[in-house]
PDB file of C-alpha atoms and ligand atoms in Angstrom:
ATOM      1  CA  MET N  21     -16.738 -13.581  21.293  1.00  0.00           C
ATOM      2  CA  GLN N  22     -18.492 -13.869  18.018  1.00  0.00           C
ATOM      3  CA  ASN N  23     -19.211 -11.407  15.286  1.00  0.00           C
ATOM      4  CA  PRO N  24     -21.824 -12.232  12.672  1.00  0.00           C
ATOM      5  CA  GLU N  25     -20.423 -12.706   9.185  1.00  0.00           C
ATOM      6  CA  PRO N  26     -21.528  -9.862   6.896  1.00  0.00           C
ATOM      7  CA  LYS N  27     -24.714 -10.877   5.091  1.00  0.00           C
ATOM      8  CA  LYS N  28     -23.144  -9.919   1.843  1.00  0.00           C
ATOM      9  CA  LYS N  29     -19.390 -10.026   1.170  1.00  0.00           C
ATOM     10  CA  PHE N  30     -18.267  -6.825  -0.461  1.00  0.00           C
ATOM     11  CA  GLY N  31     -14.859  -6.231  -1.988  1.00  0.00           C
ATOM     12  CA  LEU N  32     -13.995  -2.706  -0.971  1.00  0.00           C
ATOM     13  CA  ILE N  33     -11.544  -0.259  -2.445  1.00  0.00           C
ATOM     14  CA  VAL N  34      -9.908   1.622   0.430  1.00  0.00           C
ATOM     15  CA  VAL N  35      -7.658   4.634  -0.107  1.00  0.00           C
ATOM     16  CA  LEU N  36      -5.412   5.974   2.638  1.00  0.00           C
ATOM     17  CA  THR N  37      -3.878   9.272   1.649  1.00  0.00           C
ATOM     18  CA  GLY N  38      -2.884  12.710   3.041  1.00  0.00           C
ATOM     19  CA  ASN N  39       0.283  14.188   4.528  1.00  0.00           C
ATOM     20  CA  GLY N  40      -0.114  12.986   8.051  1.00  0.00           C
ATOM     21  CA  LYS N  41       1.474   9.822   9.428  1.00  0.00           C
ATOM     22  CA  GLY N  42      -0.432   6.574   9.476  1.00  0.00           C
ATOM     23  CA  LYS N  43      -1.118   5.394   5.922  1.00  0.00           C
ATOM     24  CA  THR N  44       1.251   2.427   5.705  1.00  0.00           C
ATOM     25  CA  SER N  45       0.801   1.586   9.396  1.00  0.00           C
ATOM     26  CA  SER N  46      -2.976   1.452   8.921  1.00  0.00           C
ATOM     27  CA  ALA N  47      -2.647  -0.861   5.928  1.00  0.00           C
ATOM     28  CA  LEU N  48      -0.330  -3.141   7.913  1.00  0.00           C
ATOM     29  CA  GLY N  49      -2.882  -3.100  10.725  1.00  0.00           C
ATOM     30  CA  MET N  50      -5.503  -4.409   8.328  1.00  0.00           C
ATOM     31  CA  ALA N  51      -3.157  -7.220   7.305  1.00  0.00           C
ATOM     32  CA  LEU N  52      -2.723  -8.155  10.960  1.00  0.00           C
ATOM     33  CA  ARG N  53      -6.468  -8.053  11.539  1.00  0.00           C
ATOM     34  CA  ALA N  54      -7.091 -10.139   8.380  1.00  0.00           C
ATOM     35  CA  VAL N  55      -4.692 -12.865   9.538  1.00  0.00           C
ATOM     36  CA  GLY N  56      -6.909 -13.268  12.606  1.00  0.00           C
ATOM     37  CA  HIS N  57      -9.698 -14.246  10.196  1.00  0.00           C
ATOM     38  CA  LYS N  58      -7.315 -16.580   8.332  1.00  0.00           C
ATOM     39  CA  LEU N  59      -7.618 -14.421   5.238  1.00  0.00           C
ATOM     40  CA  HIS N  60      -4.890 -14.353   2.631  1.00  0.00           C
ATOM     41  CA  VAL N  61      -3.184 -11.005   2.116  1.00  0.00           C
ATOM     42  CA  CYS N  62      -0.718  -9.803  -0.520  1.00  0.00           C
ATOM     43  CA  ILE N  63       1.234  -6.641   0.160  1.00  0.00           C
ATOM     44  CA  ILE N  64       3.182  -4.979  -2.625  1.00  0.00           C
ATOM     45  CA  GLN N  65       5.205  -1.910  -1.693  1.00  0.00           C
ATOM     46  CA  PHE N  66       6.165   0.609  -4.359  1.00  0.00           C
ATOM     47  CA  MET N  67       9.147   2.979  -4.185  1.00  0.00           C
ATOM     48  CA  LYS N  68      10.805   1.315  -1.196  1.00  0.00           C
ATOM     49  CA  GLY N  69      13.958  -0.726  -0.980  1.00  0.00           C
ATOM     50  CA  ASP N  70      16.276   2.038   0.181  1.00  0.00           C
ATOM     51  CA  ILE N  71      15.486   2.222   3.895  1.00  0.00           C
ATOM     52  CA  TYR N  72      14.913  -0.687   6.298  1.00  0.00           C
ATOM     53  CA  SER N  73      11.495  -0.847   7.903  1.00  0.00           C
ATOM     54  CA  GLY N  74      10.391  -3.364  10.516  1.00  0.00           C
ATOM     55  CA  GLU N  75       7.566  -4.831   8.387  1.00  0.00           C
ATOM     56  CA  ILE N  76      10.192  -6.452   6.151  1.00  0.00           C
ATOM     57  CA  ASP N  77      10.944  -8.934   8.885  1.00  0.00           C
ATOM     58  CA  GLY N  78       7.792  -8.473  10.989  1.00  0.00           C
ATOM     59  CA  LEU N  79       5.586  -9.735   8.179  1.00  0.00           C
ATOM     60  CA  LYS N  80       7.571 -12.996   8.028  1.00  0.00           C
ATOM     61  CA  TRP N  81       5.780 -13.921  11.253  1.00  0.00           C
ATOM     62  CA  LEU N  82       2.475 -13.676   9.402  1.00  0.00           C
ATOM     63  CA  ALA N  83       3.495 -16.035   6.555  1.00  0.00           C
ATOM     64  CA  PRO N  84       2.083 -17.980   4.884  1.00  0.00           C
ATOM     65  CA  LEU N  85      -1.181 -15.979   5.184  1.00  0.00           C
ATOM     66  CA  VAL N  86       0.643 -12.735   4.276  1.00  0.00           C
ATOM     67  CA  GLU N  87       2.868 -12.486   1.233  1.00  0.00           C
ATOM     68  CA  PHE N  88       5.059  -9.418   1.076  1.00  0.00           C
ATOM     69  CA  HIS N  89       6.864  -7.998  -1.927  1.00  0.00           C
ATOM     70  CA  GLN N  90       8.952  -4.897  -1.875  1.00  0.00           C
ATOM     71  CA  SER N  91       9.892  -3.093  -5.052  1.00  0.00           C
ATOM     72  CA  GLY N  92      11.604   0.091  -5.922  1.00  0.00           C
ATOM     73  CA  LYS N  93      14.746   2.033  -5.535  1.00  0.00           C
ATOM     74  CA  GLY N  94      13.736   4.532  -2.903  1.00  0.00           C
ATOM     75  CA  VAL N  95      11.843   7.737  -3.192  1.00  0.00           C
ATOM     76  CA  CYS N  96      12.883   9.241  -6.512  1.00  0.00           C
ATOM     77  CA  ALA N  97      11.573  12.721  -5.711  1.00  0.00           C
ATOM     78  CA  ILE N  98      13.858  13.027  -2.717  1.00  0.00           C
ATOM     79  CA  GLN N  99      17.002  14.988  -3.359  1.00  0.00           C
ATOM     80  CA  GLY N 100      20.169  12.941  -3.294  1.00  0.00           C
ATOM     81  CA  ASN N 101      18.619   9.735  -4.651  1.00  0.00           C
ATOM     82  CA  PRO N 102      21.168   9.086  -7.394  1.00  0.00           C
ATOM     83  CA  ILE N 103      19.113   6.553  -9.325  1.00  0.00           C
ATOM     84  CA  PRO N 104      17.780   7.770 -12.690  1.00  0.00           C
ATOM     85  CA  TYR N 105      14.055   8.164 -13.287  1.00  0.00           C
ATOM     86  CA  HIS N 106      13.830   5.380 -15.887  1.00  0.00           C
ATOM     87  CA  GLU N 107      15.081   2.853 -13.319  1.00  0.00           C
ATOM     88  CA  HIS N 108      12.463   3.959 -10.796  1.00  0.00           C
ATOM     89  CA  ARG N 109       9.827   3.692 -13.476  1.00  0.00           C
ATOM     90  CA  ALA N 110      10.996   0.260 -14.591  1.00  0.00           C
ATOM     91  CA  SER N 111      10.793  -1.071 -11.095  1.00  0.00           C
ATOM     92  CA  ALA N 112       7.338   0.472 -10.466  1.00  0.00           C
ATOM     93  CA  GLN N 113       6.171  -1.033 -13.771  1.00  0.00           C
ATOM     94  CA  CYS N 114       7.363  -4.432 -12.595  1.00  0.00           C
ATOM     95  CA  ALA N 115       5.420  -3.930  -9.308  1.00  0.00           C
ATOM     96  CA  ILE N 116       2.163  -2.931 -11.003  1.00  0.00           C
ATOM     97  CA  GLY N 117       2.488  -5.953 -13.331  1.00  0.00           C
ATOM     98  CA  GLN N 118       2.824  -8.130 -10.260  1.00  0.00           C
ATOM     99  CA  ALA N 119      -0.125  -6.363  -8.616  1.00  0.00           C
ATOM    100  CA  ARG N 120      -2.271  -7.153 -11.627  1.00  0.00           C
ATOM    101  CA  GLU N 121      -1.234 -10.804 -11.519  1.00  0.00           C
ATOM    102  CA  GLU N 122      -1.867 -11.214  -7.776  1.00  0.00           C
ATOM    103  CA  ILE N 123      -5.223  -9.394  -7.946  1.00  0.00           C
ATOM    104  CA  HIS N 124      -6.408 -11.888 -10.549  1.00  0.00           C
ATOM    105  CA  SER N 125      -4.645 -14.934  -9.118  1.00  0.00           C
ATOM    106  CA  GLY N 126      -7.563 -15.947  -6.945  1.00  0.00           C
ATOM    107  CA  ARG N 127      -5.074 -16.591  -4.125  1.00  0.00           C
ATOM    108  CA  PHE N 128      -5.845 -13.495  -2.019  1.00  0.00           C
ATOM    109  CA  ASP N 129      -8.708 -11.950  -0.074  1.00  0.00           C
ATOM    110  CA  ILE N 130      -6.919  -8.654   0.351  1.00  0.00           C
ATOM    111  CA  VAL N 131      -4.302  -6.928  -1.799  1.00  0.00           C
ATOM    112  CA  ILE N 132      -2.482  -3.900  -0.372  1.00  0.00           C
ATOM    113  CA  LEU N 133      -0.619  -1.606  -2.771  1.00  0.00           C
ATOM    114  CA  ASP N 134       1.530   0.488  -0.504  1.00  0.00           C
ATOM    115  CA  GLU N 135       2.703   3.911  -1.804  1.00  0.00           C
ATOM    116  CA  ILE N 136       1.060   3.321  -5.206  1.00  0.00           C
ATOM    117  CA  ASN N 137      -0.571   6.779  -4.958  1.00  0.00           C
ATOM    118  CA  ASN N 138       2.892   8.379  -4.842  1.00  0.00           C
ATOM    119  CA  ALA N 139       4.089   6.179  -7.699  1.00  0.00           C
ATOM    120  CA  LEU N 140       1.176   7.448  -9.790  1.00  0.00           C
ATOM    121  CA  GLN N 141       1.741  11.063  -8.787  1.00  0.00           C
ATOM    122  CA  LEU N 142       5.400  10.733  -9.864  1.00  0.00           C
ATOM    123  CA  ALA N 143       4.376   9.094 -13.183  1.00  0.00           C
ATOM    124  CA  LEU N 144       6.185   5.869 -12.368  1.00  0.00           C
ATOM    125  CA  VAL N 145       2.872   4.165 -13.157  1.00  0.00           C
ATOM    126  CA  ASP N 146       0.096   5.591 -15.331  1.00  0.00           C
ATOM    127  CA  LEU N 147      -3.497   6.452 -14.412  1.00  0.00           C
ATOM    128  CA  PRO N 148      -5.087   3.997 -16.883  1.00  0.00           C
ATOM    129  CA  GLN N 149      -2.959   1.203 -15.362  1.00  0.00           C
ATOM    130  CA  VAL N 150      -4.234   1.957 -11.863  1.00  0.00           C
ATOM    131  CA  LEU N 151      -7.855   2.453 -12.940  1.00  0.00           C
ATOM    132  CA  GLU N 152      -7.722  -0.887 -14.773  1.00  0.00           C
ATOM    133  CA  LEU N 153      -6.780  -2.585 -11.481  1.00  0.00           C
ATOM    134  CA  LEU N 154      -9.731  -0.961  -9.737  1.00  0.00           C
ATOM    135  CA  ASP N 155     -12.237  -1.611 -12.563  1.00  0.00           C
ATOM    136  CA  THR N 156     -11.296  -5.268 -13.178  1.00  0.00           C
ATOM    137  CA  LYS N 157     -10.608  -6.551  -9.679  1.00  0.00           C
ATOM    138  CA  PRO N 158     -12.705  -9.553  -8.595  1.00  0.00           C
ATOM    139  CA  PRO N 159     -15.865  -8.295  -6.841  1.00  0.00           C
ATOM    140  CA  ASP N 160     -14.969  -9.994  -3.540  1.00  0.00           C
ATOM    141  CA  LEU N 161     -11.375  -8.846  -3.360  1.00  0.00           C
ATOM    142  CA  GLN N 162     -10.541  -6.097  -0.908  1.00  0.00           C
ATOM    143  CA  LEU N 163      -8.047  -3.597  -2.392  1.00  0.00           C
ATOM    144  CA  VAL N 164      -6.132  -1.060  -0.294  1.00  0.00           C
ATOM    145  CA  LEU N 165      -4.113   1.741  -1.888  1.00  0.00           C
ATOM    146  CA  THR N 166      -1.869   3.994   0.204  1.00  0.00           C
ATOM    147  CA  GLY N 167       0.284   7.055  -0.337  1.00  0.00           C
ATOM    148  CA  ARG N 168       0.055  10.804  -0.493  1.00  0.00           C
ATOM    149  CA  ASP N 169      -1.684  12.715  -3.261  1.00  0.00           C
ATOM    150  CA  ALA N 170      -4.220  10.040  -4.213  1.00  0.00           C
ATOM    151  CA  HIS N 171      -5.602  10.789  -7.651  1.00  0.00           C
ATOM    152  CA  PRO N 172      -9.189  12.140  -7.651  1.00  0.00           C
ATOM    153  CA  LYS N 173     -10.256   9.413 -10.118  1.00  0.00           C
ATOM    154  CA  VAL N 174      -8.911   6.739  -7.768  1.00  0.00           C
ATOM    155  CA  CYS N 175     -10.734   8.336  -4.800  1.00  0.00           C
ATOM    156  CA  ALA N 176     -13.926   8.545  -6.888  1.00  0.00           C
ATOM    157  CA  ARG N 177     -13.876   4.749  -7.442  1.00  0.00           C
ATOM    158  CA  ALA N 178     -13.047   3.956  -3.781  1.00  0.00           C
ATOM    159  CA  HIS N 179     -15.623   3.068  -1.168  1.00  0.00           C
ATOM    160  CA  THR N 180     -13.603   4.298   1.802  1.00  0.00           C
ATOM    161  CA  VAL N 181     -11.143   7.202   1.556  1.00  0.00           C
ATOM    162  CA  THR N 182      -9.246   8.491   4.558  1.00  0.00           C
ATOM    163  CA  GLU N 183      -7.050  11.565   4.427  1.00  0.00           C
ATOM    164  CA  MET N 184      -4.479  11.572   7.241  1.00  0.00           C
ATOM    165  CA  LEU N 185      -4.161  15.092   8.545  1.00  0.00           C
ATOM    166  CA  GLU N 186      -0.830  16.196   9.971  1.00  0.00           C
ATOM    167  CA  VAL N 187      -1.648  17.947  13.225  1.00  0.00           C
ATOM    168  CA  LYS N 188       1.919  17.541  14.496  1.00  0.00           C
ATOM    169  CA  HIS N 189       4.870  15.328  13.607  1.00  0.00           C
ATOM    170  CA  ALA N 190       7.753  14.617  15.929  1.00  0.00           C
ATOM    171  CA  SER N 191      10.229  15.210  13.093  1.00  0.00           C
ATOM    172  CA  LEU N 192       9.286  18.918  13.160  1.00  0.00           C
ATOM    173  CA  ASP N 193      10.778  19.004  16.664  1.00  0.00           C
ATOM    174  CA  GLY N 194      13.940  17.389  15.365  1.00  0.00           C
ATOM    175  CA  ILE N 195      13.077  14.014  16.907  1.00  0.00           C
ATOM    176  CA  GLU N 196      14.578  11.147  14.888  1.00  0.00           C
ATOM    177  CA  PRO N 197      12.396   8.348  13.478  1.00  0.00           C
ATOM    178  CA  GLN N 198      11.768   5.659  16.082  1.00  0.00           C
ATOM    179  CA  PRO N 199      11.735   1.887  15.408  1.00  0.00           C
ATOM    180  CA  GLY N 200       8.298   0.337  15.483  1.00  0.00           C
ATOM    181  CA  ILE N 201       6.562   3.700  15.284  1.00  0.00           C
ATOM    182  CA  ASP N 202       8.178   5.233  12.159  1.00  0.00           C
ATOM    183  CA  TYR N 203       9.936   2.333  10.502  1.00  0.00           C
TER     184      TYR N 203
HETATM  185  P1  ATP F   2       3.713   5.341   8.393  1.00  0.00           P
HETATM  186  O1  ATP F   2       4.547   4.403   7.587  1.00  0.00           O
HETATM  187  O2  ATP F   2       4.395   5.722   9.661  1.00  0.00           O
HETATM  188  O3  ATP F   2       2.309   4.879   8.582  1.00  0.00           O
HETATM  189  P2  ATP F   2       2.873   7.003   6.228  1.00  0.00           P
HETATM  190  O4  ATP F   2       2.759   5.783   5.434  1.00  0.00           O
HETATM  191  O5  ATP F   2       1.607   7.753   6.552  1.00  0.00           O
HETATM  192  O6  ATP F   2       3.660   6.723   7.587  1.00  0.00           O
HETATM  193  P3  ATP F   2       4.864   8.007   4.380  1.00  0.00           P
HETATM  194  O7  ATP F   2       4.691   9.198   3.584  1.00  0.00           O
HETATM  195  O8  ATP F   2       4.801   6.682   3.709  1.00  0.00           O
HETATM  196  O9  ATP F   2       3.810   8.101   5.561  1.00  0.00           O
HETATM  197  O10 ATP F   2       6.197   8.145   5.176  1.00  0.00           O
HETATM  198  C1  ATP F   2       6.766   7.113   5.939  1.00  0.00           C
HETATM  199  C2  ATP F   2       7.772   7.636   6.907  1.00  0.00           C
HETATM  200  O11 ATP F   2       7.769   9.022   7.003  1.00  0.00           O
HETATM  201  C3  ATP F   2       7.507   7.154   8.354  1.00  0.00           C
HETATM  202  O12 ATP F   2       8.769   7.026   9.024  1.00  0.00           O
HETATM  203  C4  ATP F   2       6.730   8.293   8.968  1.00  0.00           C
HETATM  204  O13 ATP F   2       6.846   8.415  10.397  1.00  0.00           O
HETATM  205  C5  ATP F   2       7.335   9.454   8.283  1.00  0.00           C
HETATM  206  N1  ATP F   2       6.274  10.460   8.138  1.00  0.00           N
HETATM  207  C6  ATP F   2       4.989  10.198   7.886  1.00  0.00           C
HETATM  208  N2  ATP F   2       4.266  11.343   7.885  1.00  0.00           N
HETATM  209  C7  ATP F   2       5.160  12.311   8.120  1.00  0.00           C
HETATM  210  C8  ATP F   2       5.052  13.734   8.225  1.00  0.00           C
HETATM  211  N3  ATP F   2       3.894  14.333   8.091  1.00  0.00           N
HETATM  212  N4  ATP F   2       6.188  14.443   8.509  1.00  0.00           N
HETATM  213  C9  ATP F   2       7.375  13.811   8.614  1.00  0.00           C
HETATM  214  N5  ATP F   2       7.543  12.462   8.510  1.00  0.00           N
HETATM  215  C10 ATP F   2       6.447  11.738   8.286  1.00  0.00           C
HETATM  216 MG1   MG F   3       3.591   5.050   3.736  1.00  0.00          MG
END
């Protein structure tokens, strides 16, 4: 089985947004696919760190081609998260600083910024900071941004934008999140 290499390498900006399930899973799927090509992938997750999800350990199997960094103190908009806003913001600021570094490090073919759209929507990071990442990324670098409520200016700069549409979600039938599928 052989696929021709693309005639011209193009560093895409891909946005995965919308309310339906599948944004983070799709980004992780790209990381898996990239490893098959021996590409180097950096994944930075924003606003996580409160709930265990299988990729935390699953991605260890893909090292050293995949580097995984989790940041955050959970979803600050969700009721009951007792951590003050400024702590959420500080940790998102740390993550976007790291994103900037890794994007320009020359070490990666693909950088995935998981839940950065939500972080922007919640003002944990600022629009100029995100746009700067998009506008200054190396031309060959593939950049993937996930999370609900993607900003229109981010979508405008992207080459591929997918909006996940919730047709149904098991949680609406009271079915608990299932390992491997939901976390
Ligand atoms: P996934 O990580 O499963 O790809 P996602 O990244 O599209 O989901 P998030 O908003 O990041 O969605 O939410 C992650 C968690 O919330 C997952 O456990 C997922 O199953 C669940 N979830 C995603 N979409 C919905 C929805 N529309 N209704 C309820 N729960 C959802
Ligand atoms: Mg997600």
